Short mmCIF file of C-alpha atoms and ligand atoms in Angstrom, two decimals:
data_model
loop_
_atom_site.label_atom_id
_atom_site.label_comp_id
_atom_site.label_asym_id
_atom_site.label_seq_id
_atom_site.Cartn_x
_atom_site.Cartn_y
_atom_site.Cartn_z
CA UNK A 1 0.00 0.00 0.00
CA UNK A 2 1.04 3.60 -0.56
CA UNK A 3 2.11 5.11 2.79
CA UNK A 4 3.61 8.44 1.65
CA UNK A 5 3.91 10.56 -1.48
CA UNK A 6 5.88 13.60 -2.68
CA UNK A 7 6.40 15.76 -5.75
CA UNK A 8 8.84 18.29 -7.15
CA UNK A 9 8.94 20.53 -10.22
CA UNK A 10 11.50 23.04 -11.48
CA UNK A 11 11.26 26.67 -10.39
CA UNK A 12 10.51 28.06 -13.88
CA UNK A 13 6.88 27.84 -15.02
CA UNK A 14 6.73 28.46 -18.78
CA UNK A 15 3.38 29.89 -19.96
CA UNK A 16 2.10 29.15 -23.48
CA UNK A 17 2.82 32.74 -24.46
CA UNK A 18 6.58 32.14 -24.07
CA UNK A 19 6.76 29.89 -27.18
CA UNK A 20 6.61 32.96 -29.41
CA UNK A 21 9.85 34.19 -27.86
CA UNK A 22 11.67 31.03 -29.02
CA UNK A 23 10.26 31.26 -32.54
CA UNK A 24 7.51 28.61 -32.36
CA UNK A 25 4.51 29.32 -34.60
CA UNK A 26 1.75 28.55 -32.10
CA UNK A 27 -0.67 30.38 -29.81
CA UNK A 28 -1.97 30.17 -26.27
CA UNK A 29 -5.47 29.64 -27.73
CA UNK A 30 -4.40 26.66 -29.91
CA UNK A 31 -2.57 24.94 -27.07
CA UNK A 32 -5.38 25.47 -24.53
CA UNK A 33 -8.15 24.37 -26.92
CA UNK A 34 -6.40 21.24 -28.20
CA UNK A 35 -4.72 20.11 -24.97
CA UNK A 36 -5.97 22.05 -21.93
CA UNK A 37 -2.36 23.06 -21.12
CA UNK A 38 -1.69 26.63 -19.87
CA UNK A 39 1.88 26.22 -18.62
CA UNK A 40 4.56 23.62 -17.90
CA UNK A 41 7.68 23.60 -15.68
CA UNK A 42 11.06 23.56 -17.41
CA UNK A 43 14.31 22.61 -15.67
CA UNK A 44 17.18 25.09 -15.51
CA UNK A 45 20.31 25.74 -13.49
CA UNK A 46 21.28 22.24 -12.40
CA UNK A 47 17.73 20.91 -11.96
CA UNK A 48 17.80 17.32 -13.25
CA UNK A 49 15.62 14.25 -13.44
CA UNK A 50 17.42 12.79 -10.39
CA UNK A 51 17.48 16.04 -8.36
CA UNK A 52 13.72 16.44 -8.82
CA UNK A 53 13.22 12.78 -7.90
CA UNK A 54 15.35 13.26 -4.77
CA UNK A 55 13.23 16.21 -3.61
CA UNK A 56 10.02 14.22 -4.20
CA UNK A 57 11.50 11.16 -2.44
CA UNK A 58 12.45 13.08 0.69
CA UNK A 59 8.86 14.32 1.03
CA UNK A 60 7.46 10.80 0.48
CA UNK A 61 9.83 9.30 3.06
CA UNK A 62 8.98 11.98 5.65
CA UNK A 63 5.23 11.50 5.15
CA UNK A 64 5.56 7.70 5.40
CA UNK A 65 7.80 7.98 8.48
CA UNK A 66 10.54 6.07 6.69
CA UNK A 67 14.32 6.71 6.90
CA UNK A 68 16.54 6.37 3.78
CA UNK A 69 18.20 3.26 5.23
CA UNK A 70 14.77 1.56 5.56
CA UNK A 71 14.32 1.43 1.77
CA UNK A 72 14.92 -2.04 0.30
CA UNK A 73 14.21 -1.25 -3.35
CA UNK A 74 14.06 1.78 -5.65
CA UNK A 75 12.01 1.45 -8.85
CA UNK A 76 12.82 4.56 -10.89
CA UNK A 77 10.39 5.16 -13.76
CA UNK A 78 11.72 7.47 -16.45
CA UNK A 79 12.29 7.81 -20.19
CA UNK A 80 14.54 10.87 -19.83
CA UNK A 81 17.30 9.70 -17.46
CA UNK A 82 20.14 12.11 -16.65
CA UNK A 83 22.57 9.59 -18.12
CA UNK A 84 22.04 6.42 -20.16
CA UNK A 85 24.50 4.64 -17.85
CA UNK A 86 24.25 4.01 -14.94
CA UNK A 87 20.56 3.92 -14.03
CA UNK A 88 19.00 7.03 -12.49
CA UNK A 89 17.80 4.78 -9.66
CA UNK A 90 21.33 4.24 -8.37
CA UNK A 91 22.14 7.95 -8.69
CA UNK A 92 19.03 8.68 -6.63
CA UNK A 93 20.08 6.03 -4.10
CA UNK A 94 23.38 7.86 -3.58
CA UNK A 95 21.71 11.30 -3.32
CA UNK A 96 19.18 10.28 -0.67
CA UNK A 97 21.43 7.84 1.23
CA UNK A 98 19.33 4.71 0.73
CA UNK A 99 22.37 2.59 1.60
CA UNK A 100 20.48 -0.71 2.04
CA UNK A 101 18.53 -0.58 -1.23
CA UNK A 102 18.89 -2.11 -4.65
CA UNK A 103 17.83 0.15 -7.50
CA UNK A 104 16.93 -0.02 -11.16
CA UNK A 105 15.21 2.03 -13.85
CA UNK A 106 11.92 1.08 -15.48
CA UNK A 107 11.01 2.59 -18.84
CA UNK A 108 7.37 2.28 -19.83
CA UNK A 109 7.31 5.98 -20.83
CA UNK A 110 4.23 7.73 -19.39
CA UNK A 111 3.02 4.44 -17.90
CA UNK A 112 6.22 3.92 -15.87
CA UNK A 113 4.83 4.90 -12.47
CA UNK A 114 1.72 2.72 -12.79
CA UNK A 115 3.91 -0.19 -13.93
CA UNK A 116 6.18 0.62 -10.97
CA UNK A 117 3.29 0.32 -8.50
CA UNK A 118 2.61 -3.23 -9.76
CA UNK A 119 6.32 -4.12 -9.67
CA UNK A 120 6.64 -2.84 -6.08
CA UNK A 121 3.50 -4.67 -5.03
CA UNK A 122 4.94 -7.89 -6.50
CA UNK A 123 8.25 -7.56 -4.62
CA UNK A 124 6.39 -6.84 -1.38
CA UNK A 125 3.98 -9.78 -1.89
CA UNK A 126 6.94 -12.10 -2.54
CA UNK A 127 8.54 -10.79 0.68
CA UNK A 128 11.61 -9.73 -1.30
CA UNK A 129 11.17 -6.15 -0.10
CA UNK A 130 9.35 -4.45 2.76
CA UNK A 131 9.73 -0.80 1.81
CA UNK A 132 9.86 0.25 -1.84
CA UNK A 133 10.39 3.75 -3.24
CA UNK A 134 8.55 4.11 -6.56
CA UNK A 135 9.51 7.11 -8.70
CA UNK A 136 8.10 8.69 -11.84
CA UNK A 137 10.46 11.47 -12.92
CA UNK A 138 11.33 13.24 -16.14
CA UNK A 139 13.39 16.03 -17.59
CA UNK A 140 11.64 15.86 -20.96
CA UNK A 141 12.91 19.33 -21.86
CA UNK A 142 16.25 17.62 -22.54
CA UNK A 143 14.87 15.15 -25.13
CA UNK A 144 12.11 17.04 -26.94
CA UNK A 145 12.61 18.84 -30.23
CA UNK A 146 12.27 22.53 -29.39
CA UNK A 147 11.76 23.30 -33.10
CA UNK A 148 8.77 20.94 -33.52
CA UNK A 149 5.51 22.65 -32.55
CA UNK A 150 3.68 19.29 -32.78
CA UNK A 151 5.47 18.09 -29.65
CA UNK A 152 7.37 20.84 -27.80
CA UNK A 153 4.22 22.55 -26.50
CA UNK A 154 2.94 19.35 -24.87
CA UNK A 155 5.61 18.30 -22.39
CA UNK A 156 7.02 19.45 -19.05
CA UNK A 157 9.51 18.40 -16.37
CA UNK A 158 8.70 17.05 -12.91
CA UNK A 159 8.87 14.16 -10.47
CA UNK A 160 6.58 12.26 -8.13
CA UNK A 161 7.43 9.61 -5.54
CA UNK A 162 5.57 7.07 -3.43
CA UNK A 163 6.64 4.81 -0.58
CA UNK A 164 4.96 1.40 -0.78
CA UNK A 165 4.78 -1.08 2.09
CA UNK A 166 2.82 -4.23 2.99
CA UNK A 167 -0.96 -3.83 2.74
CA UNK A 168 -2.77 -3.66 6.06
CA UNK A 169 -6.42 -3.76 7.12
CA UNK A 170 -7.77 -4.21 3.59
CA UNK A 171 -5.83 -1.17 2.35
CA UNK A 172 -3.56 -1.27 -0.69
CA UNK A 173 -3.73 -2.26 -4.35
CA UNK A 174 -6.94 -4.22 -4.95
CA UNK A 175 -6.48 -4.76 -8.69
CA UNK A 176 -4.00 -3.96 -11.41
CA UNK A 177 -3.58 -4.32 -15.20
CA UNK A 178 -0.55 -3.92 -17.48
CA UNK A 179 -0.24 -4.18 -21.27
CA UNK A 180 2.02 -3.12 -24.13
CA UNK A 181 2.11 -3.32 -27.93
CA UNK A 182 5.52 -2.92 -29.51
CA UNK A 183 4.07 -2.94 -33.05
CA UNK A 184 3.14 0.69 -32.48
CA UNK A 185 6.55 1.84 -31.25
CA UNK A 186 7.27 4.20 -34.15
CA UNK A 187 4.21 6.36 -33.46
CA UNK A 188 5.99 7.91 -30.46
CA UNK A 189 9.74 7.43 -30.17
CA UNK A 190 13.27 8.73 -30.52
CA UNK A 191 14.22 7.30 -33.91
CA UNK A 192 18.02 7.43 -33.60
CA UNK A 193 20.83 8.08 -31.19
CA UNK A 194 20.64 4.78 -29.28
CA UNK A 195 23.19 1.98 -29.60
CA UNK A 196 21.72 0.80 -32.94
CA UNK A 197 22.44 4.16 -34.55
CA UNK A 198 24.74 6.16 -32.30
CA UNK A 199 24.67 9.92 -32.54
CA UNK A 200 26.42 11.45 -35.56
CA UNK A 201 26.63 15.09 -36.67
CA UNK A 202 23.89 14.28 -39.24
CA UNK A 203 21.56 12.84 -36.59
CA UNK A 204 22.15 15.88 -34.40
CA UNK A 205 21.47 18.22 -37.34
CA UNK A 206 18.18 16.53 -38.30
CA UNK A 207 17.10 16.12 -34.66
CA UNK A 208 16.22 12.43 -35.08
CA UNK A 209 17.65 11.66 -31.62
CA UNK A 210 14.75 13.65 -30.13
CA UNK A 211 11.10 12.74 -29.46
CA UNK A 212 8.97 12.35 -32.60
CA UNK A 213 5.23 11.69 -32.43
CA UNK A 214 2.31 10.98 -34.76
CA UNK A 215 -0.14 13.03 -32.67
CA UNK A 216 -3.50 12.01 -34.16
CA UNK A 217 -2.69 8.27 -34.18
CA UNK A 218 -1.29 8.48 -30.65
CA UNK A 219 -4.45 10.25 -29.50
CA UNK A 220 -6.70 7.45 -30.84
CA UNK A 221 -4.64 4.70 -29.24
CA UNK A 222 -4.42 6.64 -25.97
CA UNK A 223 -8.21 6.82 -25.66
CA UNK A 224 -8.71 3.16 -26.63
CA UNK A 225 -5.97 1.91 -24.29
CA UNK A 226 -6.92 4.04 -21.29
CA UNK A 227 -10.49 2.75 -21.69
CA UNK A 228 -9.29 -0.86 -21.75
CA UNK A 229 -7.05 -0.33 -18.70
CA UNK A 230 -9.95 1.23 -16.81
CA UNK A 231 -12.35 -1.61 -17.71
CA UNK A 232 -9.88 -4.37 -16.88
CA UNK A 233 -8.93 -3.10 -13.41
CA UNK A 234 -12.61 -2.51 -12.54
CA UNK A 235 -13.61 -5.99 -13.76
CA UNK A 236 -10.73 -7.62 -11.90
CA UNK A 237 -11.85 -5.96 -8.66
CA UNK A 238 -15.57 -6.64 -9.30
CA UNK A 239 -16.27 -2.89 -9.25
CA UNK A 240 -17.93 -0.31 -11.50
CA UNK A 241 -17.06 3.33 -12.13
CA UNK A 242 -19.57 4.27 -9.39
CA UNK A 243 -17.36 2.55 -6.80
CA UNK A 244 -14.33 4.70 -7.63
CA UNK A 245 -14.02 7.84 -5.50
CA UNK A 246 -11.25 9.46 -7.53
CA UNK A 247 -9.78 8.72 -10.95
CA UNK A 248 -6.17 9.86 -11.45
CA UNK A 249 -5.45 9.55 -15.18
CA UNK A 250 -2.21 10.27 -17.01
CA UNK A 251 -2.19 14.01 -17.72
CA UNK A 252 -1.39 14.20 -21.45
CA UNK A 253 -4.37 16.04 -22.85
CA UNK A 254 -7.66 17.19 -21.29
CA UNK A 255 -9.63 15.68 -24.20
CA UNK A 256 -8.11 12.22 -23.57
CA UNK A 257 -8.90 12.55 -19.84
CA UNK A 258 -12.52 13.56 -20.56
CA UNK A 259 -12.95 10.65 -22.98
CA UNK A 260 -11.66 8.19 -20.35
CA UNK A 261 -13.96 9.61 -17.68
CA UNK A 262 -16.94 9.42 -20.03
CA UNK A 263 -16.16 5.81 -20.88
CA UNK A 264 -16.05 4.96 -17.16
CA UNK A 265 -19.31 6.88 -16.53
CA UNK A 266 -17.42 9.06 -14.06
CA UNK A 267 -18.39 12.72 -13.63
CA UNK A 268 -15.46 15.12 -14.00
CA UNK A 269 -15.68 16.07 -10.31
CA UNK A 270 -14.39 12.54 -9.57
CA UNK A 271 -11.44 13.00 -11.94
CA UNK A 272 -8.18 14.66 -10.94
CA UNK A 273 -6.93 17.16 -13.54
CA UNK A 274 -3.75 19.23 -13.39
CA UNK A 275 -2.58 19.05 -17.02
CA UNK A 276 -3.33 22.79 -17.27
CA UNK A 277 -0.45 23.59 -14.87
CA UNK A 278 2.10 20.85 -15.64
CA UNK A 279 1.60 19.74 -19.25
CA UNK A 280 2.55 16.12 -19.91
CA UNK A 281 5.32 15.11 -17.49
CA UNK A 282 5.23 11.50 -18.74
CA UNK A 283 6.28 9.19 -15.85
CA UNK A 284 5.93 12.16 -13.46
CA UNK A 285 2.32 12.79 -14.38
CA UNK A 286 0.39 10.24 -12.27
CA UNK A 287 2.54 10.48 -9.09
CA UNK A 288 2.52 14.32 -9.19
CA UNK A 289 -1.29 14.23 -9.47
CA UNK A 290 -1.49 11.55 -6.76
CA UNK A 291 0.56 13.70 -4.38
CA UNK A 292 -1.50 16.82 -5.14
CA UNK A 293 -4.65 14.81 -4.46
CA UNK A 294 -3.20 13.52 -1.16
CA UNK A 295 -1.95 16.92 0.06
CA UNK A 296 -5.12 18.80 -0.92
CA UNK A 297 -7.36 16.34 0.93
CA UNK A 298 -9.02 14.97 -2.23
CA UNK A 299 -7.95 11.51 -1.03
CA UNK A 300 -9.34 10.47 2.36
CA UNK A 301 -9.10 7.19 4.29
CA UNK A 302 -11.60 4.65 2.98
CA UNK A 303 -11.54 5.96 -0.61
CA UNK A 304 -10.91 3.84 -3.68
CA UNK A 305 -8.59 5.61 -6.11
CA UNK A 306 -7.85 4.47 -9.65
CA UNK A 307 -4.60 5.23 -11.46
CA UNK A 308 -4.63 4.84 -15.25
CA UNK A 309 -1.93 5.68 -17.78
CA UNK A 310 -0.85 5.33 -21.37
CA UNK A 311 2.53 5.97 -22.98
CA UNK A 312 5.09 5.35 -25.70
CA UNK A 313 5.65 1.73 -26.61
CA UNK A 314 2.71 1.73 -26.58
CA UNK A 315 2.21 0.82 -22.93
CA UNK A 316 -0.90 1.13 -20.78
CA UNK A 317 -1.80 0.15 -17.24
CA UNK A 318 -4.08 0.77 -14.30
CA UNK A 319 -4.28 0.10 -10.58
CA UNK A 320 -7.07 0.53 -8.03
CA UNK A 321 -5.85 1.46 -4.56
CA UNK A 322 -7.92 1.29 -1.40
CA UNK A 323 -6.81 4.09 0.97
N1 LIG B 401 0.35 25.25 -32.59
C1 LIG B 401 -0.41 25.53 -33.65
N2 LIG B 401 -0.75 24.63 -34.57
C2 LIG B 401 -0.30 23.37 -34.40
C3 LIG B 401 0.51 23.00 -33.31
C4 LIG B 401 0.83 24.01 -32.36
N3 LIG B 401 1.59 23.77 -31.29
N4 LIG B 401 0.79 21.70 -33.40
C5 LIG B 401 0.18 21.24 -34.51
N5 LIG B 401 -0.48 22.25 -35.12
C6 LIG B 401 -1.27 22.20 -36.34
C7 LIG B 401 -0.92 21.03 -37.20
O1 LIG B 401 0.19 21.35 -38.01
C8 LIG B 401 -2.19 20.84 -38.00
O2 LIG B 401 -2.19 21.75 -39.06
P1 LIG B 401 -2.67 21.28 -40.53
O3 LIG B 401 -4.10 20.87 -40.35
O4 LIG B 401 -2.47 22.50 -41.33
O5 LIG B 401 -1.76 20.14 -40.88
C9 LIG B 401 -3.29 21.27 -37.03
O6 LIG B 401 -2.63 22.00 -35.99
C10 LIG B 401 -4.08 20.15 -36.44
O7 LIG B 401 -3.20 19.12 -36.04
P2 LIG B 401 -3.72 17.78 -35.40
O8 LIG B 401 -2.56 16.89 -35.15
O9 LIG B 401 -4.87 17.24 -36.14
O10 LIG B 401 -4.29 18.34 -34.02
P3 LIG B 401 -5.01 17.52 -32.91
O11 LIG B 401 -6.34 18.11 -32.63
O12 LIG B 401 -4.93 16.03 -33.12
O13 LIG B 401 -4.12 17.85 -31.64
C11 LIG B 401 -2.33 16.89 -30.37
C12 LIG B 401 -2.73 17.55 -31.66
C13 LIG B 401 -2.61 17.86 -29.23
C14 LIG B 401 -0.86 16.57 -30.44
C15 LIG B 401 -3.16 15.62 -30.15
O14 LIG B 401 -3.12 14.82 -31.31
C16 LIG B 401 -2.73 14.81 -28.99
O15 LIG B 401 -2.88 15.21 -27.85
N6 LIG B 401 -2.18 13.60 -29.24
C17 LIG B 401 -1.77 12.70 -28.18
C18 LIG B 401 -0.51 13.20 -27.58
C19 LIG B 401 -0.12 12.41 -26.39
O16 LIG B 401 -0.91 12.18 -25.52
N7 LIG B 401 1.13 12.07 -26.35
C20 LIG B 401 1.73 11.51 -25.23
C21 LIG B 401 1.42 10.09 -25.02
S1 LIG B 401 2.19 9.53 -23.68
C22 LIG B 401 3.89 9.45 -23.66
O17 LIG B 401 4.42 8.41 -23.43
C23 LIG B 401 4.75 10.63 -23.94
#
């Protein structure tokens, strides 16, 4: 079960209006109407994926009453690690002093945190870990193409963290679902710059080491997949949308969120939305929203909360948590 959460974003909030200053042919109206996004946070001055994750982790540990040395496992969800080697999880381990932990990265893009919740739950159920730190953190500003208006307006930087421990008194994850479909990888990916085609001056010049996305196709699959993830976790738990007190969907686009809520017959007042302030923070999206919901009192003891996400791969997943 989740016993503490935290979140961190960079200091600089970039409003839609600021894209004009960097030569992007877009408008505040277009971005708000198509996505619901008003601003996103962009890392500067030494703010990194791991430093944001460390800030979020310290909050989660304090709220769970857990010391760094109590952590047995760190599952670090990201698709924009500070370095490709070693894993961001071990860099985080060093920064927070989790000296007794093992750590690894998990890349399911925007679905990473929801995958991470299932992974943590599995380790705890197998009694291989008692206290797990699950992270969703990104510095997407370092991997997006700042010349491509189709993508650069959508994403932001940020991190969320959760401490997970053994379920008690009926609390904890009551159902979960995970899927992927690698046939659709090239709809949202970084075409080059990995070990298959290492970076060359030509790759750098054409920007094919950066995020490229077929927006309309991705949108359709996002709606279909989020709907499936919602249905499957509900069916597995023997619940309906009426039983869910709060839906926390991946914050990519307000229209995708509204379509998911409609499919689940959930009124928007039972759906957590913060895409307007953060944009799409990929792996950071669900845990940032979860922490905001916890700290603002939207989540109360006894509530059933559903997490649902979709991301590059494609990957999609859900989890229902009894608080
Ligand atoms: N400003 C102004 N115009 C723009 C911009 C922009 N920033 N971006 C695109 N346009 C233009 C396009 O060029 C196009 O013009 P055209 O008709 O002359 O060709 C027009 O706007 C419409 O483009 P569409 O792609 O049809 O716009 P759509 O309504 O589909 O919205 C969007 C685009 C917001 C990208 C949408 O498709 C979407 O949200 N897709 C899913 C994105 C997503 O969720 N990605 C993340 C998944 S998770 C992960 O792992 C990262």
